[in-house]
């Protein structure tokens, strides 16, 4: 969602803040701003609607420098993207940046207006800076004013606050939105994601819910939600990120699609032997819990939800364990019936998605056997708050449309499903067959990414279209859902996915020569049934684009374009068939000239409800 960076150093921090914003921009990118305390003791505010590059241009014409500063890149929630609604927000000599949503902003706004405060933005955030100003006017220093202000806030926040009155203090606080402190040598930083600070430090303090921290020349003082001084450990994060570098690729999404052979291999490394999933793959604690699992509830959002839908087929088939999959924003608001022995599994690239996190917190009260997360970000909130975690090794994913995170989630889910199936009597021969297939995955993935040129040619048929249908059956149905999601996210073409057998129950009415129909057609037991469904489309003049291996027996003819893909073991097909669909949406977006990595209205990590 939005991104926060802040710094207190012995040097000018403008470039550190800008670099932090560049690294965070993929999370929210409709406006950007910075506020620095200059050497004269005055706050210098520069902010603008648009991208970080627009803020850089503004700073070129109106430079600002200082040793203390905060910065923000925004994804609008309250109030449209505009200069005034951009952060930082200022009240007198206080400036503030905020991620999250203040739910009681309306009543606070009325109260503060009554006290003479004038509002210049439509944001929920502006109330917080005026509130801090008002509380400081009662004789509090910055630390006390921030602590008193957050007691009045309802909702979610990560805050960075500075004041011209205290040039050596950077305050921050979090509840419901992530915030870290980057620990340097005689300089310290804050950010909503460690990645923003990788150019200046590899040591981080992860603030807990309700923490307030005062960063000053004296060091870092953290208070917990009860106001007690606490000591939070400093973590050294391994390996810097090269994620900010697109290398030879034109877009991050393209780079991330082509990284898939490597990252799926990394996700399996050390977790499988020649024919078995190793006991250490999921950890000792998991090995104790898995034999007790009688049911699985998977919860996730967006692309991660689609990974969960795929896993349901594997779990029920291989482990004979019932599995439900639900989007987090729904399950958290309904009364659920939890059977004893149910494992609660979240799937998330970022580990910070607000709805998924809220669902996990709620699950802890509901009598689940245990909680487990499949996640790509170590130390994220989901990892810290789940009892078990299985990390995907995708590396940082920058493109807003998720690609390598999804396929590595599927790999991690396969390991989990095999491990659970083993605990439920999966025959060794079947395990060996599944694991042998996994060993082939990186090479097959390479072969599927090599379909790039073929898929690019196919994409031309989509560029002028307004709608598209995606069809799949069985385990390929969630892959069709994911293909349709990719197309709508980055090309803005309306795309829907259906289980092919449902076609005649409604969507067939939409089919005509203007409706491209994409079909995921691996050579599996449902192939013949799928072929009958496709006849129904052809009979209505629909244009079919079929992704199939030669063994499936399709041939291109007028109205049918077959994109031939390599043959692959059945257990790998959903993972592999995802790749040409990613490439399809990428090439259609290129033809349409949309912003591939930062599509309109979306954000990478949705840390608000
Ligand atoms: C956003 C992103 C999607 C992602 C979803 C869930 O909508 O744009 O790509 O699938 O959030 O995110 P998570 O980090 O929980 O996987």
XYZ file of C-alpha atoms and ligand atoms in Angstrom:
625
model
C 0.000 0.000 0.000
C 1.558 3.340 0.864
C 5.261 3.543 1.699
C 6.985 5.339 4.574
C 10.644 6.276 4.915
C 12.269 8.444 7.569
C 15.814 9.278 8.633
C 17.788 10.983 11.384
C 21.493 11.223 10.522
C 24.617 13.378 10.655
C 24.362 14.025 6.913
C 21.786 15.305 4.461
C 19.123 12.588 4.112
C 17.234 13.800 1.019
C 18.749 11.214 -1.328
C 18.318 8.407 1.264
C 14.631 9.264 1.502
C 14.211 9.435 -2.276
C 15.978 6.123 -2.819
C 13.736 4.602 -0.140
C 10.670 5.920 -1.957
C 11.894 4.543 -5.283
C 12.258 1.130 -3.680
C 8.780 1.330 -2.158
C 7.005 2.926 -5.062
C 5.623 -0.371 -6.359
C 3.442 -0.465 -3.246
C 1.582 2.736 -3.987
C 2.296 5.308 -6.596
C -0.275 8.033 -7.008
C 1.553 10.759 -5.084
C 4.836 11.275 -3.276
C 6.235 13.732 -0.771
C 9.033 14.555 1.598
C 9.467 16.892 4.564
C 12.938 17.846 5.818
C 13.999 19.956 8.739
C 16.549 22.374 7.273
C 19.633 23.840 8.953
C 17.678 26.964 9.853
C 15.191 24.867 11.826
C 12.364 25.219 9.283
C 10.273 22.377 7.832
C 10.692 22.098 4.067
C 7.713 20.336 2.524
C 7.707 19.127 -1.074
C 4.883 16.918 -2.288
C 3.055 16.231 -5.481
C 0.494 14.056 -7.146
C 2.233 11.571 -9.443
C 5.223 9.291 -9.119
C 8.497 9.581 -7.250
C 10.047 10.888 -10.492
C 7.650 13.861 -10.282
C 8.800 14.520 -6.719
C 12.408 14.393 -7.909
C 11.642 17.014 -10.575
C 10.012 19.175 -7.920
C 13.098 18.846 -5.722
C 15.313 19.758 -8.694
C 13.507 23.055 -9.060
C 12.938 23.593 -5.315
C 15.748 21.775 -3.472
C 15.414 20.797 0.178
C 18.028 19.365 2.533
C 18.268 18.346 6.177
C 19.539 15.736 8.620
C 16.017 14.826 9.726
C 13.195 13.957 7.371
C 10.187 11.816 6.523
C 8.850 10.746 3.142
C 5.870 8.921 1.682
C 4.523 7.356 -1.472
C 0.750 7.102 -1.507
C -2.039 4.802 -2.637
C -5.192 6.838 -2.116
C -7.841 5.614 0.308
C -9.506 8.747 1.709
C -9.434 11.546 -0.856
C -8.400 11.308 -4.501
C -4.741 11.519 -5.544
C -3.879 15.255 -5.415
C -1.095 17.535 -4.185
C -3.072 18.443 -1.065
C -3.956 14.870 -0.179
C -0.333 13.731 -0.518
C 1.748 13.124 2.575
C 3.539 14.459 4.608
C 0.777 16.447 6.307
C 1.763 19.427 8.391
C 0.278 21.234 11.393
C 2.319 24.229 12.553
C 5.806 22.882 13.215
C 4.809 19.183 13.130
C 4.917 16.948 10.055
C 3.622 13.399 9.697
C 3.377 10.464 7.285
C 0.858 7.658 7.745
C -0.016 4.237 6.339
C -3.310 2.590 7.251
C -6.780 3.967 7.864
C -7.968 6.034 10.830
C -11.529 4.820 11.256
C -12.683 7.540 13.686
C -11.244 10.364 11.564
C -14.660 11.990 11.055
C -15.354 12.576 14.760
C -11.754 13.686 15.382
C -12.009 16.093 12.453
C -15.158 17.682 13.922
C -13.538 17.953 17.346
C -10.374 19.560 15.955
C -12.336 21.936 13.738
C -14.134 23.002 16.930
C -10.720 23.833 18.352
C -9.913 26.057 15.377
C -7.892 23.679 13.157
C -8.303 24.176 9.425
C -8.127 21.160 7.157
C -6.526 21.390 3.729
C -6.929 17.766 2.641
C -9.680 15.158 2.462
C -7.507 12.515 4.094
C -8.084 10.620 7.315
C -4.389 11.269 8.071
C -4.573 15.017 8.530
C -6.500 14.640 11.815
C -3.502 12.873 13.356
C -1.029 15.682 12.785
C -3.470 18.300 14.101
C -4.197 16.085 17.098
C -0.476 15.820 17.874
C -0.162 19.587 17.532
C -3.124 20.119 19.888
C -1.730 17.710 22.478
C 1.711 19.342 22.293
C 0.063 22.723 22.845
C -1.030 21.370 26.251
C 2.651 21.190 27.249
C 3.739 17.766 25.969
C 6.982 17.074 24.190
C 6.897 15.221 20.839
C 7.156 11.768 22.381
C 4.354 12.429 24.861
C 2.162 14.101 22.235
C 2.494 11.145 19.827
C 1.805 8.648 22.622
C -1.268 10.595 23.742
C -2.498 10.951 20.147
C -2.396 7.264 19.324
C -4.552 6.513 22.346
C -7.289 8.424 20.551
C -6.912 6.602 17.224
C -9.116 3.759 16.028
C -8.089 1.760 12.971
C -4.678 0.937 11.586
C -1.585 3.051 11.429
C 2.128 3.202 10.887
C 3.311 6.745 11.624
C 6.478 8.761 11.176
C 6.487 12.178 12.885
C 8.984 15.044 13.141
C 8.806 18.471 14.728
C 10.801 21.645 14.215
C 10.758 21.993 18.021
C 12.907 18.852 18.460
C 15.442 18.700 15.619
C 17.062 15.520 16.982
C 13.974 13.359 17.340
C 12.237 11.065 14.876
C 9.092 9.457 16.290
C 7.323 6.430 14.939
C 4.490 4.133 15.979
C 2.613 1.185 14.559
C -0.603 -0.714 15.035
C -2.067 -2.817 12.250
C 0.390 -1.545 9.600
C 4.029 -2.645 9.360
C 6.958 -0.430 10.391
C 10.623 -1.188 10.959
C 13.528 0.778 12.367
C 16.751 0.524 10.376
C 19.733 0.664 12.707
C 22.833 2.421 11.368
C 26.019 3.764 12.887
C 25.177 7.102 14.480
C 22.159 7.263 12.186
C 18.806 5.534 12.251
C 15.932 5.158 9.862
C 12.322 4.065 9.675
C 10.433 2.393 6.847
C 7.289 0.449 6.155
C 9.435 -2.290 4.565
C 13.121 -3.117 5.182
C 13.661 -3.147 1.428
C 13.417 0.654 1.440
C 16.561 0.857 3.579
C 18.779 -1.812 2.082
C 21.107 0.828 0.681
C 21.873 2.134 4.190
C 21.605 -0.784 6.616
C 21.005 -4.507 7.022
C 20.048 -4.313 10.719
C 16.412 -3.921 11.654
C 14.099 -3.696 14.652
C 10.619 -4.996 13.848
C 8.152 -3.005 15.922
C 5.359 -4.941 17.605
C 1.691 -4.013 17.548
C 1.109 -0.866 19.609
C 4.799 0.067 19.900
C 5.903 3.713 19.937
C 9.580 4.462 19.312
C 11.616 7.597 19.857
C 14.747 7.792 17.738
C 17.150 10.440 18.958
C 20.842 11.237 19.341
C 20.674 9.172 22.554
C 19.577 6.027 20.691
C 16.311 4.183 20.147
C 13.727 3.989 22.948
C 10.744 1.713 22.339
C 7.602 1.676 24.474
C 5.015 -1.084 24.157
C 1.260 -0.642 23.968
C 1.081 -0.225 27.760
C 3.700 2.526 27.757
C 6.394 0.340 29.338
C 9.944 0.700 28.011
C 10.879 -2.492 26.178
C 13.895 -3.819 24.387
C 13.261 -5.160 20.896
C 15.892 -7.346 19.240
C 17.926 -6.121 16.295
C 17.805 -8.590 13.380
C 20.511 -8.767 10.760
C 18.888 -9.513 7.424
C 20.863 -11.758 5.139
C 21.724 -10.786 1.612
C 20.866 -7.409 0.142
C 18.216 -7.193 -2.520
C 18.963 -6.807 -6.165
C 15.248 -6.427 -6.673
C 15.565 -2.737 -7.396
C 17.516 -3.638 -10.538
C 15.609 -4.721 -13.661
C 18.802 -6.035 -15.271
C 18.370 -6.749 -18.962
C 14.593 -6.804 -18.713
C 12.214 -4.081 -19.720
C 9.854 -4.584 -16.773
C 10.018 -6.138 -13.336
C 7.118 -8.393 -14.254
C 9.037 -9.724 -17.229
C 12.140 -10.253 -15.088
C 10.085 -12.044 -12.460
C 8.428 -14.344 -15.021
C 11.852 -15.374 -16.296
C 13.230 -15.878 -12.790
C 10.734 -18.670 -12.180
C 12.973 -21.626 -13.099
C 15.480 -20.384 -10.506
C 13.079 -19.509 -7.715
C 11.034 -22.698 -7.915
C 14.338 -24.577 -7.579
C 15.278 -22.396 -4.589
C 11.928 -23.151 -2.942
C 12.565 -26.902 -3.190
C 16.267 -26.764 -2.301
C 17.104 -28.673 0.874
C 13.502 -29.785 1.208
C 13.358 -32.811 -1.096
C 15.549 -35.871 -1.473
C 15.605 -38.048 -4.582
C 12.177 -39.537 -3.908
C 10.916 -38.033 -0.648
C 9.990 -34.761 0.976
C 12.592 -34.436 3.712
C 11.395 -34.383 7.318
C 13.153 -31.030 7.849
C 11.197 -29.421 4.980
C 8.489 -28.129 7.271
C 10.323 -28.262 10.622
C 10.050 -30.358 13.783
C 6.995 -28.575 15.093
C 5.169 -29.222 11.818
C 6.094 -32.885 12.001
C 4.362 -33.034 15.383
C 1.259 -31.206 14.198
C 0.677 -32.733 10.742
C -0.408 -36.182 12.002
C -3.171 -34.479 14.004
C -4.620 -32.596 11.044
C -8.082 -33.764 10.025
C -9.116 -30.788 7.946
C -7.503 -27.705 6.403
C -8.861 -24.167 6.087
C -6.888 -22.027 3.640
C -7.292 -18.243 3.691
C -5.690 -15.708 1.340
C -6.354 -12.820 -1.067
C -5.848 -12.213 -4.775
C -3.324 -14.408 -6.508
C -2.444 -16.158 -3.249
C -6.088 -17.210 -2.979
C -5.795 -18.893 -6.371
C -2.769 -20.830 -5.080
C -4.974 -22.024 -2.221
C -7.646 -23.191 -4.666
C -5.072 -25.327 -6.477
C -3.855 -26.843 -3.212
C -7.354 -28.023 -2.373
C -7.252 -30.443 -5.314
C -3.898 -31.823 -4.177
C -4.865 -32.138 -0.527
C -8.091 -33.965 -1.152
C -6.551 -36.204 -3.811
C -3.204 -37.064 -2.203
C -3.952 -36.758 1.505
C -7.683 -37.500 1.532
C -8.073 -34.468 3.797
C -11.044 -32.130 3.365
C -9.976 -28.605 2.545
C -11.867 -25.308 2.313
C -10.441 -22.204 0.709
C -11.816 -18.730 1.275
C -10.840 -15.131 0.638
C -9.752 -13.420 3.832
C -12.068 -10.418 3.493
C -15.061 -12.785 3.598
C -14.109 -15.343 6.217
C -13.197 -12.689 8.749
C -16.732 -11.302 8.720
C -18.801 -14.438 8.954
C -19.540 -16.935 11.652
C -17.502 -20.024 10.902
C -17.883 -23.537 12.275
C -14.493 -24.985 13.147
C -14.166 -28.760 13.523
C -11.517 -30.107 15.920
C -8.272 -30.935 14.149
C -8.524 -28.143 11.578
C -5.274 -26.505 10.500
C -5.567 -22.816 9.555
C -3.291 -21.965 6.621
C -2.673 -18.483 5.254
C -0.917 -17.851 1.938
C 0.634 -14.477 1.241
C 3.469 -13.019 -0.780
C 3.945 -9.992 1.459
C 2.891 -11.377 4.830
C 1.241 -8.028 5.531
C -2.120 -8.181 3.745
C -4.535 -6.608 6.218
C -7.470 -8.973 5.673
C -5.323 -12.116 5.805
C -3.660 -10.917 8.986
C -7.004 -10.060 10.570
C -8.340 -13.513 9.640
C -5.306 -15.140 11.292
C -5.749 -13.109 14.460
C -9.396 -14.059 14.586
C -8.594 -17.723 13.915
C -6.536 -17.823 17.089
C -9.751 -17.346 19.067
C -11.699 -19.998 17.161
C -10.204 -23.295 18.247
C -8.091 -24.225 15.247
C -5.491 -26.927 15.773
C -2.671 -24.571 14.744
C -1.866 -21.817 12.270
C 0.574 -22.019 9.415
C 1.605 -19.483 6.789
C 3.111 -19.928 3.356
C 4.854 -16.645 2.839
C 7.611 -14.916 0.869
C 8.790 -12.352 3.420
C 10.702 -13.485 6.498
C 9.864 -11.479 9.614
C 6.595 -10.274 8.117
C 3.599 -10.038 10.426
C 2.060 -13.297 9.171
C 5.304 -15.192 9.731
C 5.762 -13.745 13.191
C 2.197 -14.410 14.250
C 1.756 -17.923 12.810
C 2.849 -21.016 14.696
C 4.307 -22.650 11.594
C 5.728 -21.063 8.492
C 6.896 -22.407 5.180
C 8.855 -19.805 3.248
C 8.731 -19.430 -0.505
C 12.084 -18.379 -1.915
C 10.865 -16.099 -4.697
C 12.991 -13.131 -3.603
C 11.435 -9.683 -3.604
C 8.589 -9.368 -6.089
C 8.208 -5.814 -7.387
C 5.720 -6.077 -10.265
C 2.262 -5.467 -8.830
C 0.857 -8.416 -10.786
C 2.128 -11.455 -8.896
C 3.973 -14.084 -10.954
C 6.940 -15.833 -9.334
C 5.332 -15.531 -5.901
C 2.407 -17.613 -7.199
C 4.433 -20.429 -8.735
C 6.687 -20.680 -5.674
C 3.568 -20.779 -3.497
C 2.381 -23.742 -5.572
C 5.724 -25.480 -5.033
C 5.612 -24.866 -1.268
C 2.008 -26.042 -1.195
C 2.985 -29.232 -3.010
C 5.614 -29.947 -0.379
C 3.051 -29.301 2.341
C 0.396 -31.478 0.662
C 2.846 -34.350 0.154
C 4.010 -34.089 3.777
C 0.429 -34.126 5.003
C -0.445 -36.988 2.659
C 2.517 -38.955 4.032
C 1.191 -38.492 7.529
C -2.060 -39.968 6.187
C -0.629 -43.044 4.544
C 0.419 -41.863 1.082
C 2.122 -44.898 -0.525
C 5.891 -44.427 -0.884
C 5.649 -45.120 -4.625
C 3.204 -42.252 -5.096
C 5.410 -39.916 -3.053
C 8.404 -40.946 -5.164
C 6.462 -40.222 -8.354
C 5.456 -36.746 -7.140
C 8.962 -35.873 -5.930
C 10.619 -37.135 -9.113
C 8.271 -34.852 -11.033
C 9.286 -31.899 -8.836
C 12.918 -32.478 -9.780
C 11.940 -31.870 -13.402
C 10.188 -28.610 -12.621
C 13.018 -26.048 -13.084
C 13.929 -27.445 -16.492
C 10.309 -27.630 -17.613
C 9.756 -24.116 -16.316
C 12.602 -22.994 -18.546
C 10.917 -24.702 -21.505
C 7.616 -22.981 -20.701
C 9.223 -19.522 -20.455
C 10.755 -20.255 -23.873
C 7.205 -20.069 -25.261
C 7.585 -16.305 -25.047
C 7.810 -15.569 -28.781
C 4.891 -17.873 -29.637
C 2.730 -16.272 -26.954
C 3.714 -12.784 -28.113
C 2.352 -13.572 -31.590
C -0.880 -14.826 -30.072
C -1.284 -11.708 -27.940
C -2.019 -9.568 -30.990
C -5.494 -11.084 -31.223
C -6.315 -9.644 -27.777
C -5.056 -6.087 -27.960
C -8.216 -4.621 -29.484
C -10.647 -6.738 -27.492
C -12.677 -5.574 -24.505
C -13.504 -8.941 -22.972
C -11.980 -12.399 -22.701
C -13.048 -15.735 -21.234
C -10.659 -18.206 -19.621
C -11.664 -21.850 -19.293
C -10.173 -24.729 -17.363
C -11.409 -27.874 -15.680
C -10.405 -29.483 -12.409
C -7.134 -28.203 -11.023
C -6.719 -26.021 -14.105
C -9.803 -23.995 -13.226
C -7.892 -21.936 -10.597
C -5.160 -21.489 -13.210
C -7.787 -20.063 -15.576
C -8.861 -17.739 -12.726
C -5.260 -16.619 -12.281
C -4.848 -16.099 -16.052
C -7.957 -13.915 -16.146
C -6.786 -11.942 -13.099
C -3.400 -11.242 -14.737
C -5.053 -10.017 -17.935
C -7.430 -7.660 -16.160
C -4.774 -6.360 -13.757
C -2.290 -5.185 -16.325
C -4.117 -4.816 -19.650
C -7.466 -3.591 -18.228
C -9.320 -6.037 -20.489
C -12.338 -7.459 -18.720
C -11.598 -11.148 -18.254
C -13.552 -13.875 -16.520
C -12.716 -17.466 -15.783
C -15.147 -20.352 -15.744
C -14.906 -24.061 -15.138
C -15.510 -25.175 -18.728
C -18.482 -27.328 -17.705
C -20.324 -24.220 -16.497
C -20.148 -22.537 -19.886
C -23.603 -23.513 -20.983
C -25.117 -22.256 -17.736
C -24.665 -18.627 -18.697
C -21.382 -17.388 -20.151
C -22.025 -19.059 -23.507
C -24.496 -16.222 -24.113
C -21.512 -13.852 -24.332
C -19.596 -15.849 -26.899
C -19.251 -14.379 -30.385
C -16.415 -13.611 -32.801
C -15.325 -10.681 -30.574
C -14.819 -12.813 -27.499
C -11.455 -14.569 -27.340
C -11.719 -17.738 -25.272
C -8.492 -18.935 -23.662
C -8.377 -22.594 -22.762
C -5.981 -24.382 -20.425
C -6.063 -27.885 -21.852
C -3.500 -30.297 -20.448
C -3.634 -33.912 -21.342
C -5.541 -35.156 -18.292
C -8.592 -37.239 -17.503
C -10.920 -34.301 -18.194
C -9.551 -33.635 -21.677
C -12.363 -35.299 -23.624
C -14.993 -33.462 -21.613
C -13.131 -30.200 -22.182
C -13.077 -30.865 -25.920
C -16.886 -31.140 -25.936
C -17.109 -27.821 -24.104
C -14.913 -26.235 -26.760
C -17.216 -27.476 -29.505
C -19.939 -25.456 -27.847
C -17.783 -22.345 -28.232
C -16.848 -23.060 -31.834
C -20.480 -23.631 -32.757
C -21.162 -20.002 -31.656
C -18.290 -18.515 -33.662
C -16.064 -18.001 -30.583
C -12.306 -17.668 -31.170
C -10.415 -20.313 -29.207
C -6.825 -19.992 -27.966
C -5.853 -23.371 -26.619
C -2.749 -24.019 -24.528
C -2.108 -27.732 -24.914
C 0.638 -30.293 -25.365
C 0.854 -32.265 -28.645
C -0.475 -35.333 -26.797
C -3.788 -33.560 -26.249
C -4.504 -33.839 -29.984
C -5.529 -30.259 -30.847
C -4.732 -28.737 -34.224
C -4.936 -25.107 -35.281
C -7.700 -24.412 -37.790
C -9.837 -21.382 -38.566
C -11.219 -20.210 -35.211
C -8.785 -22.293 -33.164
C -5.245 -21.181 -32.365
C -3.284 -23.861 -30.569
C -0.261 -22.756 -28.563
C 1.683 -25.970 -28.233
C 3.371 -26.436 -24.854
C 5.794 -29.154 -23.689
C 4.400 -32.342 -22.234
C 4.734 -32.492 -18.446
C 3.817 -34.713 -15.483
C 0.249 -34.107 -14.391
C 1.179 -32.903 -10.889
C 3.239 -30.065 -12.392
C 0.757 -28.956 -15.019
C -0.992 -26.233 -12.997
C 2.360 -24.671 -12.100
C 3.645 -24.792 -15.664
C 0.491 -23.728 -17.508
C 0.515 -20.557 -15.429
C 3.609 -19.336 -17.289
C 2.161 -18.866 -20.809
C -0.856 -17.120 -19.284
C 1.470 -14.690 -17.483
C 3.299 -14.086 -20.754
C 0.014 -13.557 -22.577
C -1.121 -10.790 -20.237
C 2.361 -9.249 -20.312
C 2.427 -9.045 -24.110
C -1.152 -7.798 -24.363
C -0.275 -5.044 -21.862
C 2.793 -4.119 -23.934
C 0.647 -3.831 -27.049
C -1.873 -1.704 -25.170
C 0.859 0.498 -23.710
C -0.350 0.211 -20.116
C 1.923 0.590 -17.090
C 2.903 -3.073 -16.674
C 4.613 -2.850 -13.287
C 2.356 -0.274 -11.700
C -1.120 -0.771 -13.144
C -3.698 1.883 -12.380
C -5.590 1.802 -9.075
C -3.705 -1.210 -7.683
C -0.999 -1.678 -5.066
C 1.399 -4.476 -4.333
C 0.754 -4.927 -0.679
C -2.717 -4.165 0.590
C -2.158 -3.233 4.208
C -5.534 -1.570 4.634
C -8.868 -3.300 4.768
C -2.603 -7.338 -3.893
C -1.581 -7.636 -4.975
C -1.797 -9.048 -5.503
C -1.752 -10.052 -4.357
C -2.741 -9.698 -3.245
C -2.513 -10.534 -1.998
O -3.877 -7.276 -4.456
O -1.681 -6.695 -6.034
O -0.780 -9.356 -6.434
O -2.045 -11.335 -4.841
O -2.570 -8.327 -2.859
O -1.255 -10.208 -1.483
P -0.362 -11.162 -0.595
O 0.868 -10.336 -0.321
O -1.143 -11.433 0.666
O -0.095 -12.378 -1.367
